[in-house]
Structure formats: C-alpha cells, structure tokens
Amino acid sequence: MTLIGRRRARGVEILSLDASERRNALSAALVGELADALTDAGRDADVRAVVLTHTGNTFSAGADLRDPPTPQALTGLLRHIVELPKPVVARVTGHVRAGGLGLLGACDVAAASDTATFAFTEVRIGVAPAVVSLPLLPRADPRALARYSLTGERFDAAEAVRAGLLTVSGEDVDQVLAPVLDGLRRAAPEALAETKRLLTARVLETFDRDAADLTALSARLFASATAREGMTAFLERRDPQWAV
C-alpha cells in the first residue's frame, strides 16, 4: 500500500500524505516512504520545488500511536526537509496536530486554507513537543509557542500565521500559493539552493546543537508510564487519570 502520492506539475513535485483513514498519522512506514520520496525529488534535476500536501480532512494528526516512528526517524525526516536542496512548500486544507506541526515548521513556505485548525496536543497525552520543536523554535513566535505547547489549545489559521507557524492563509489555498509557485518556477535552480541554504542555517544550527538531547527526551517520555496512560486514554476516548 502506497502511503505517499506523487505527481508532477510544471517542475513541481507534489507529494501527498495518503493515509487519510488514519488521519495521515506519522507511522514508521509513512515517515520512511516520505523520506524516500523527498530524496528522489532532491536528486531530480527536473524538479524545481516540492509541495507537501495531503488527502482527507487532516494534514497530519501527529505520531501514529499504534505504529510510531522512532524519535530518530522523525528527527531525520524533519532535517531532511530542511536540508533538501529544493524549496519545500506545505499546502494544508485540513487539520494539523502535534508532529504535523513539525512538518510545517520544516517547510520553507507553509500555506493553509482558512478552515484549517492547529494544536500541539502532546501535553494532553503526557509527552512534550520535543522533536517537533527543532524547526519551530528558530522560526515561530516564542510567546505563541509557549501558550499553545503548554495548553494544547486549538487555534485557527489566522493565529498560525501571526505566530509564524504558517506563511499565509486564505479562503482558497491554491489561489494563495499560485504566486509562490510561479516565483519558484521562475528562479534559477542553483540560486534557489543557495538561497535556501542561507535561510535555513539557523534552523540547522538548532538541529546540530539540540537534536540528540531532544531525541533522547522524546524517547524517554514516550516510554514513560504517564505516556502509556495518556495514549491509552486517547485511544479509549476518555480523560487521562491526571485530568481534573
């Protein structure tokens, strides 16, 4: 079963998270297949840019609690997006939760429809947004990250733009993205690669400095008794024991 859709449109490789029956949760298999698709796009001289989108009404619900990727695999995927020599553009028309926000943070441009919603839900299952913070901390508003990471509150696309989690939002996400993709198609490939390298330098410094510690933290938290209770409560659709 293919979990990543691939198609080409005038030099833009469109990769779709295609596990909508699981809300495009980041399973070990999906993370591995997406990494392979990104590698192929990065090596293809005919690809000017990559669009990362989705099927169904959820961009990604975060880590698949039944078949989660290792923290190392998720960290590697996020770094892969940041380091890819082609610009990566997120196109969102649905909901984004937890690890899905890490994908948005790793992309160079992120656009969503006005109806999209967002939430850092990690604290509600007893873990922390450790790995996903790697691309987000250098790019997003610290006060907004503090509020939404600590509370797990849901917020809308306009707030996501204000917080620096999105580049832009609009009623029609394809209309919003049209000038972005037109600009990327008009740019010289070598110039795009070097410009991206300049723009992502601070993000990669964060990976170099913090990835090992945050990956270890994520692994420890996901293996904890608190996380087991949180994930069980989530799957059983009940409040965890600590909720008051």
mmCIF file of C-alpha atoms in Angstrom:
data_model
loop_
_atom_site.group_PDB
_atom_site.id
_atom_site.type_symbol
_atom_site.label_atom_id
_atom_site.label_comp_id
_atom_site.label_asym_id
_atom_site.label_seq_id
_atom_site.Cartn_x
_atom_site.Cartn_y
_atom_site.Cartn_z
ATOM 1 C CA MET A 1 0.000 0.000 0.000
ATOM 2 C CA THR A 2 1.412 3.367 -1.054
ATOM 3 C CA LEU A 3 1.248 5.997 1.681
ATOM 4 C CA ILE A 4 2.692 8.897 -0.319
ATOM 5 C CA GLY A 5 1.099 10.074 -3.543
ATOM 6 C CA ARG A 6 3.398 11.516 -6.191
ATOM 7 C CA ARG A 7 2.656 13.648 -9.227
ATOM 8 C CA ARG A 8 4.426 16.344 -11.222
ATOM 9 C CA ALA A 9 3.064 19.711 -12.358
ATOM 10 C CA ARG A 10 5.364 22.006 -14.374
ATOM 11 C CA GLY A 11 8.509 21.201 -12.451
ATOM 12 C CA VAL A 12 6.838 20.975 -9.040
ATOM 13 C CA GLU A 13 6.804 17.559 -7.371
ATOM 14 C CA ILE A 14 3.584 17.182 -5.395
ATOM 15 C CA LEU A 15 3.840 14.698 -2.516
ATOM 16 C CA SER A 16 0.603 13.824 -0.717
ATOM 17 C CA LEU A 17 0.286 12.185 2.675
ATOM 18 C CA ASP A 18 -2.169 9.462 1.669
ATOM 19 C CA ALA A 19 -3.257 7.607 4.790
ATOM 20 C CA SER A 20 -6.462 9.551 5.353
ATOM 21 C CA GLU A 21 -8.183 6.634 7.063
ATOM 22 C CA ARG A 22 -5.600 7.103 9.852
ATOM 23 C CA ARG A 23 -5.757 10.910 9.627
ATOM 24 C CA ASN A 24 -2.332 10.829 7.963
ATOM 25 C CA ALA A 25 -0.745 9.941 11.278
ATOM 26 C CA LEU A 26 3.027 9.707 11.109
ATOM 27 C CA SER A 27 3.603 5.961 11.193
ATOM 28 C CA ALA A 28 7.024 4.392 10.794
ATOM 29 C CA ALA A 29 6.052 3.333 7.275
ATOM 30 C CA LEU A 30 4.744 6.759 6.225
ATOM 31 C CA VAL A 31 7.818 8.558 7.578
ATOM 32 C CA GLY A 32 10.109 6.173 5.712
ATOM 33 C CA GLU A 33 8.195 6.472 2.447
ATOM 34 C CA LEU A 34 8.075 10.264 2.657
ATOM 35 C CA ALA A 35 11.829 10.383 3.268
ATOM 36 C CA ASP A 36 12.399 8.261 0.153
ATOM 37 C CA ALA A 37 10.120 10.474 -1.949
ATOM 38 C CA LEU A 38 11.948 13.591 -0.780
ATOM 39 C CA THR A 39 15.303 12.014 -1.630
ATOM 40 C CA ASP A 40 14.093 11.238 -5.151
ATOM 41 C CA ALA A 41 12.804 14.783 -5.623
ATOM 42 C CA GLY A 42 16.024 16.273 -4.321
ATOM 43 C CA ARG A 43 18.087 14.300 -6.839
ATOM 44 C CA ASP A 44 15.833 15.010 -9.844
ATOM 45 C CA ALA A 45 17.176 17.915 -11.909
ATOM 46 C CA ASP A 46 13.709 18.463 -13.404
ATOM 47 C CA VAL A 47 12.175 19.222 -10.016
ATOM 48 C CA ARG A 48 12.231 22.907 -9.128
ATOM 49 C CA ALA A 49 10.288 22.657 -5.844
ATOM 50 C CA VAL A 50 8.284 20.233 -3.720
ATOM 51 C CA VAL A 51 4.730 20.702 -2.470
ATOM 52 C CA LEU A 52 3.814 18.641 0.589
ATOM 53 C CA THR A 53 0.053 18.187 0.900
ATOM 54 C CA HIS A 54 -2.485 15.562 1.952
ATOM 55 C CA THR A 55 -5.638 13.628 1.211
ATOM 56 C CA GLY A 56 -8.647 13.746 3.534
ATOM 57 C CA ASN A 57 -9.590 16.439 6.026
ATOM 58 C CA THR A 58 -6.434 16.160 8.169
ATOM 59 C CA PHE A 59 -2.937 17.153 7.069
ATOM 60 C CA SER A 60 -1.475 15.041 9.864
ATOM 61 C CA ALA A 61 -2.676 14.022 13.321
ATOM 62 C CA GLY A 62 0.902 13.647 14.554
ATOM 63 C CA ALA A 63 2.639 10.425 15.541
ATOM 64 C CA ASP A 64 0.738 7.211 14.896
ATOM 65 C CA LEU A 65 0.219 5.841 18.397
ATOM 66 C CA ARG A 66 -0.171 2.295 17.081
ATOM 67 C CA ASP A 67 2.913 2.295 14.841
ATOM 68 C CA PRO A 68 5.021 5.313 15.798
ATOM 69 C CA PRO A 69 8.279 6.178 14.079
ATOM 70 C CA THR A 70 11.344 6.237 16.274
ATOM 71 C CA PRO A 71 12.263 9.713 17.506
ATOM 72 C CA GLN A 72 15.440 9.363 15.436
ATOM 73 C CA ALA A 73 13.430 8.683 12.276
ATOM 74 C CA LEU A 74 11.176 11.699 12.847
ATOM 75 C CA THR A 75 14.160 13.917 13.584
ATOM 76 C CA GLY A 76 15.820 12.661 10.412
ATOM 77 C CA LEU A 77 12.723 13.401 8.328
ATOM 78 C CA LEU A 78 12.449 16.964 9.608
ATOM 79 C CA ARG A 79 16.131 17.594 8.972
ATOM 80 C CA HIS A 80 15.766 16.050 5.504
ATOM 81 C CA ILE A 81 13.100 18.625 4.618
ATOM 82 C CA VAL A 82 15.229 21.488 5.948
ATOM 83 C CA GLU A 83 18.347 20.286 4.100
ATOM 84 C CA LEU A 84 16.665 19.372 0.811
ATOM 85 C CA PRO A 85 18.262 21.487 -1.950
ATOM 86 C CA LYS A 86 14.796 22.291 -3.330
ATOM 87 C CA PRO A 87 12.252 24.564 -1.610
ATOM 88 C CA VAL A 88 9.509 22.594 0.162
ATOM 89 C CA VAL A 89 6.064 24.182 0.348
ATOM 90 C CA ALA A 90 3.335 22.895 2.678
ATOM 91 C CA ARG A 91 -0.229 23.015 1.324
ATOM 92 C CA VAL A 92 -2.817 22.441 4.041
ATOM 93 C CA THR A 93 -6.582 22.200 3.664
ATOM 94 C CA GLY A 94 -7.326 20.328 6.888
ATOM 95 C CA HIS A 95 -6.334 19.925 10.498
ATOM 96 C CA VAL A 96 -2.776 19.766 11.845
ATOM 97 C CA ARG A 97 -1.846 18.282 15.183
ATOM 98 C CA ALA A 98 1.364 17.607 17.138
ATOM 99 C CA GLY A 99 4.043 16.144 14.841
ATOM 100 C CA GLY A 100 2.228 17.553 11.818
ATOM 101 C CA LEU A 101 3.258 20.996 13.020
ATOM 102 C CA GLY A 102 6.853 19.824 12.910
ATOM 103 C CA LEU A 103 6.413 19.127 9.207
ATOM 104 C CA LEU A 104 5.068 22.648 8.672
ATOM 105 C CA GLY A 105 7.967 24.109 10.606
ATOM 106 C CA ALA A 106 10.499 22.245 8.490
ATOM 107 C CA CYS A 107 8.993 23.509 5.218
ATOM 108 C CA ASP A 108 10.273 26.723 3.670
ATOM 109 C CA VAL A 109 6.791 28.079 2.945
ATOM 110 C CA ALA A 110 3.557 26.907 4.580
ATOM 111 C CA ALA A 111 0.079 27.851 3.391
ATOM 112 C CA ALA A 112 -3.329 26.762 4.643
ATOM 113 C CA SER A 113 -6.981 27.326 3.965
ATOM 114 C CA ASP A 114 -8.856 29.481 6.448
ATOM 115 C CA THR A 115 -10.751 26.439 7.719
ATOM 116 C CA ALA A 116 -7.603 24.588 8.898
ATOM 117 C CA THR A 117 -7.051 24.174 12.632
ATOM 118 C CA PHE A 118 -3.892 23.535 14.620
ATOM 119 C CA ALA A 119 -2.915 22.189 18.043
ATOM 120 C CA PHE A 120 0.148 20.975 19.937
ATOM 121 C CA THR A 121 -1.600 18.045 21.622
ATOM 122 C CA GLU A 122 1.490 16.362 23.091
ATOM 123 C CA VAL A 123 0.962 17.517 26.681
ATOM 124 C CA ARG A 124 -2.520 16.020 26.676
ATOM 125 C CA ILE A 125 -1.119 12.526 26.168
ATOM 126 C CA GLY A 126 1.737 13.005 28.618
ATOM 127 C CA VAL A 127 4.672 13.885 26.359
ATOM 128 C CA ALA A 128 6.335 17.064 25.057
ATOM 129 C CA PRO A 129 6.776 18.527 21.547
ATOM 130 C CA ALA A 130 10.479 17.766 21.771
ATOM 131 C CA VAL A 131 11.491 16.728 18.250
ATOM 132 C CA VAL A 132 8.940 18.965 16.512
ATOM 133 C CA SER A 133 10.377 21.981 18.317
ATOM 134 C CA LEU A 134 13.645 21.687 16.381
ATOM 135 C CA PRO A 135 12.453 23.505 13.217
ATOM 136 C CA LEU A 136 9.867 25.603 15.065
ATOM 137 C CA LEU A 137 11.858 27.327 17.820
ATOM 138 C CA PRO A 138 14.053 29.323 15.383
ATOM 139 C CA ARG A 139 11.068 30.376 13.258
ATOM 140 C CA ALA A 140 7.963 30.870 15.385
ATOM 141 C CA ASP A 141 6.883 33.451 17.946
ATOM 142 C CA PRO A 142 8.144 32.310 21.395
ATOM 143 C CA ARG A 143 5.091 33.565 23.294
ATOM 144 C CA ALA A 144 2.691 31.777 20.960
ATOM 145 C CA LEU A 145 4.711 28.567 21.143
ATOM 146 C CA ALA A 146 4.686 28.762 24.931
ATOM 147 C CA ARG A 147 0.926 29.205 25.142
ATOM 148 C CA TYR A 148 -0.103 26.557 22.664
ATOM 149 C CA SER A 149 2.548 23.985 23.603
ATOM 150 C CA LEU A 150 1.699 24.223 27.300
ATOM 151 C CA THR A 151 -2.091 24.185 26.947
ATOM 152 C CA GLY A 152 -2.756 22.038 23.885
ATOM 153 C CA GLU A 153 -5.363 24.608 22.807
ATOM 154 C CA ARG A 154 -6.694 24.554 19.274
ATOM 155 C CA PHE A 155 -6.130 27.670 17.147
ATOM 156 C CA ASP A 156 -7.048 28.800 13.653
ATOM 157 C CA ALA A 157 -5.101 29.604 10.504
ATOM 158 C CA ALA A 158 -5.023 33.351 11.099
ATOM 159 C CA GLU A 159 -3.413 32.782 14.509
ATOM 160 C CA ALA A 160 -0.984 30.277 12.973
ATOM 161 C CA VAL A 161 0.144 32.979 10.515
ATOM 162 C CA ARG A 162 0.533 35.528 13.314
ATOM 163 C CA ALA A 163 2.559 33.012 15.328
ATOM 164 C CA GLY A 164 4.911 32.270 12.434
ATOM 165 C CA LEU A 165 3.746 28.669 12.028
ATOM 166 C CA LEU A 166 2.281 29.485 8.617
ATOM 167 C CA THR A 167 3.461 31.848 5.912
ATOM 168 C CA VAL A 168 -0.019 32.688 4.656
ATOM 169 C CA SER A 169 -3.630 31.520 4.712
ATOM 170 C CA GLY A 170 -6.674 32.206 2.581
ATOM 171 C CA GLU A 171 -10.100 31.038 1.556
ATOM 172 C CA ASP A 172 -8.587 29.221 -1.449
ATOM 173 C CA VAL A 173 -5.156 27.816 -0.597
ATOM 174 C CA ASP A 174 -4.305 27.148 -4.249
ATOM 175 C CA GLN A 175 -5.012 30.759 -5.141
ATOM 176 C CA VAL A 176 -2.769 31.862 -2.284
ATOM 177 C CA LEU A 177 0.015 29.530 -3.442
ATOM 178 C CA ALA A 178 -0.176 30.408 -7.151
ATOM 179 C CA PRO A 179 2.252 33.379 -6.980
ATOM 180 C CA VAL A 180 4.600 31.411 -4.695
ATOM 181 C CA LEU A 181 4.871 28.506 -7.116
ATOM 182 C CA ASP A 182 5.137 30.873 -10.084
ATOM 183 C CA GLY A 183 8.054 32.600 -8.393
ATOM 184 C CA LEU A 184 9.804 29.299 -7.679
ATOM 185 C CA ARG A 185 9.379 28.204 -11.297
ATOM 186 C CA ARG A 186 10.997 31.446 -12.485
ATOM 187 C CA ALA A 187 14.003 31.134 -10.163
ATOM 188 C CA ALA A 188 17.329 29.580 -11.189
ATOM 189 C CA PRO A 189 17.774 26.157 -9.522
ATOM 190 C CA GLU A 190 21.281 26.909 -8.234
ATOM 191 C CA ALA A 191 20.138 30.253 -6.845
ATOM 192 C CA LEU A 192 17.215 28.572 -5.096
ATOM 193 C CA ALA A 193 19.512 26.016 -3.490
ATOM 194 C CA GLU A 194 21.982 28.621 -2.230
ATOM 195 C CA THR A 195 19.242 30.952 -1.001
ATOM 196 C CA LYS A 196 17.615 28.107 0.896
ATOM 197 C CA ARG A 197 20.986 27.259 2.426
ATOM 198 C CA LEU A 198 21.276 30.829 3.738
ATOM 199 C CA LEU A 199 17.741 30.868 5.116
ATOM 200 C CA THR A 200 17.949 27.515 6.896
ATOM 201 C CA ALA A 201 21.365 27.988 8.513
ATOM 202 C CA ARG A 202 19.919 28.915 11.932
ATOM 203 C CA VAL A 203 17.482 26.020 11.836
ATOM 204 C CA LEU A 204 20.274 23.559 11.114
ATOM 205 C CA GLU A 205 22.331 25.049 13.940
ATOM 206 C CA THR A 206 19.452 24.129 16.248
ATOM 207 C CA PHE A 207 19.469 20.571 14.918
ATOM 208 C CA ASP A 208 23.240 20.318 15.342
ATOM 209 C CA ARG A 209 23.095 21.621 18.908
ATOM 210 C CA ASP A 210 19.902 20.065 20.265
ATOM 211 C CA ALA A 211 18.767 17.106 18.143
ATOM 212 C CA ALA A 212 20.499 14.406 20.164
ATOM 213 C CA ASP A 213 19.183 15.673 23.502
ATOM 214 C CA LEU A 214 15.625 16.248 22.259
ATOM 215 C CA THR A 215 15.507 12.881 20.521
ATOM 216 C CA ALA A 216 16.552 11.222 23.784
ATOM 217 C CA LEU A 217 13.964 13.254 25.687
ATOM 218 C CA SER A 218 11.228 12.211 23.273
ATOM 219 C CA ALA A 219 12.175 8.540 23.576
ATOM 220 C CA ARG A 220 12.177 8.746 27.381
ATOM 221 C CA LEU A 221 8.806 10.476 27.566
ATOM 222 C CA PHE A 222 7.088 8.134 25.114
ATOM 223 C CA ALA A 223 8.316 5.145 27.153
ATOM 224 C CA SER A 224 7.005 6.556 30.443
ATOM 225 C CA ALA A 225 4.027 5.340 32.460
ATOM 226 C CA THR A 226 2.467 8.786 32.049
ATOM 227 C CA ALA A 227 2.571 8.498 28.266
ATOM 228 C CA ARG A 228 1.140 4.979 28.374
ATOM 229 C CA GLU A 229 -1.818 6.265 30.361
ATOM 230 C CA GLY A 230 -2.216 9.282 28.066
ATOM 231 C CA MET A 231 -2.119 7.248 24.862
ATOM 232 C CA THR A 232 -4.461 4.596 26.301
ATOM 233 C CA ALA A 233 -6.915 7.289 27.364
ATOM 234 C CA PHE A 234 -6.750 8.863 23.919
ATOM 235 C CA LEU A 235 -7.422 5.556 22.158
ATOM 236 C CA GLU A 236 -10.232 4.754 24.600
ATOM 237 C CA ARG A 237 -11.702 8.250 24.157
ATOM 238 C CA ARG A 238 -11.622 9.103 27.859
ATOM 239 C CA ASP A 239 -9.840 11.621 30.058
ATOM 240 C CA PRO A 240 -6.446 10.558 31.401
ATOM 241 C CA GLN A 241 -6.119 9.997 35.136
ATOM 242 C CA TRP A 242 -4.442 13.345 35.748
ATOM 243 C CA ALA A 243 -7.253 15.431 34.230
ATOM 244 C CA VAL A 244 -9.174 17.499 36.821
#
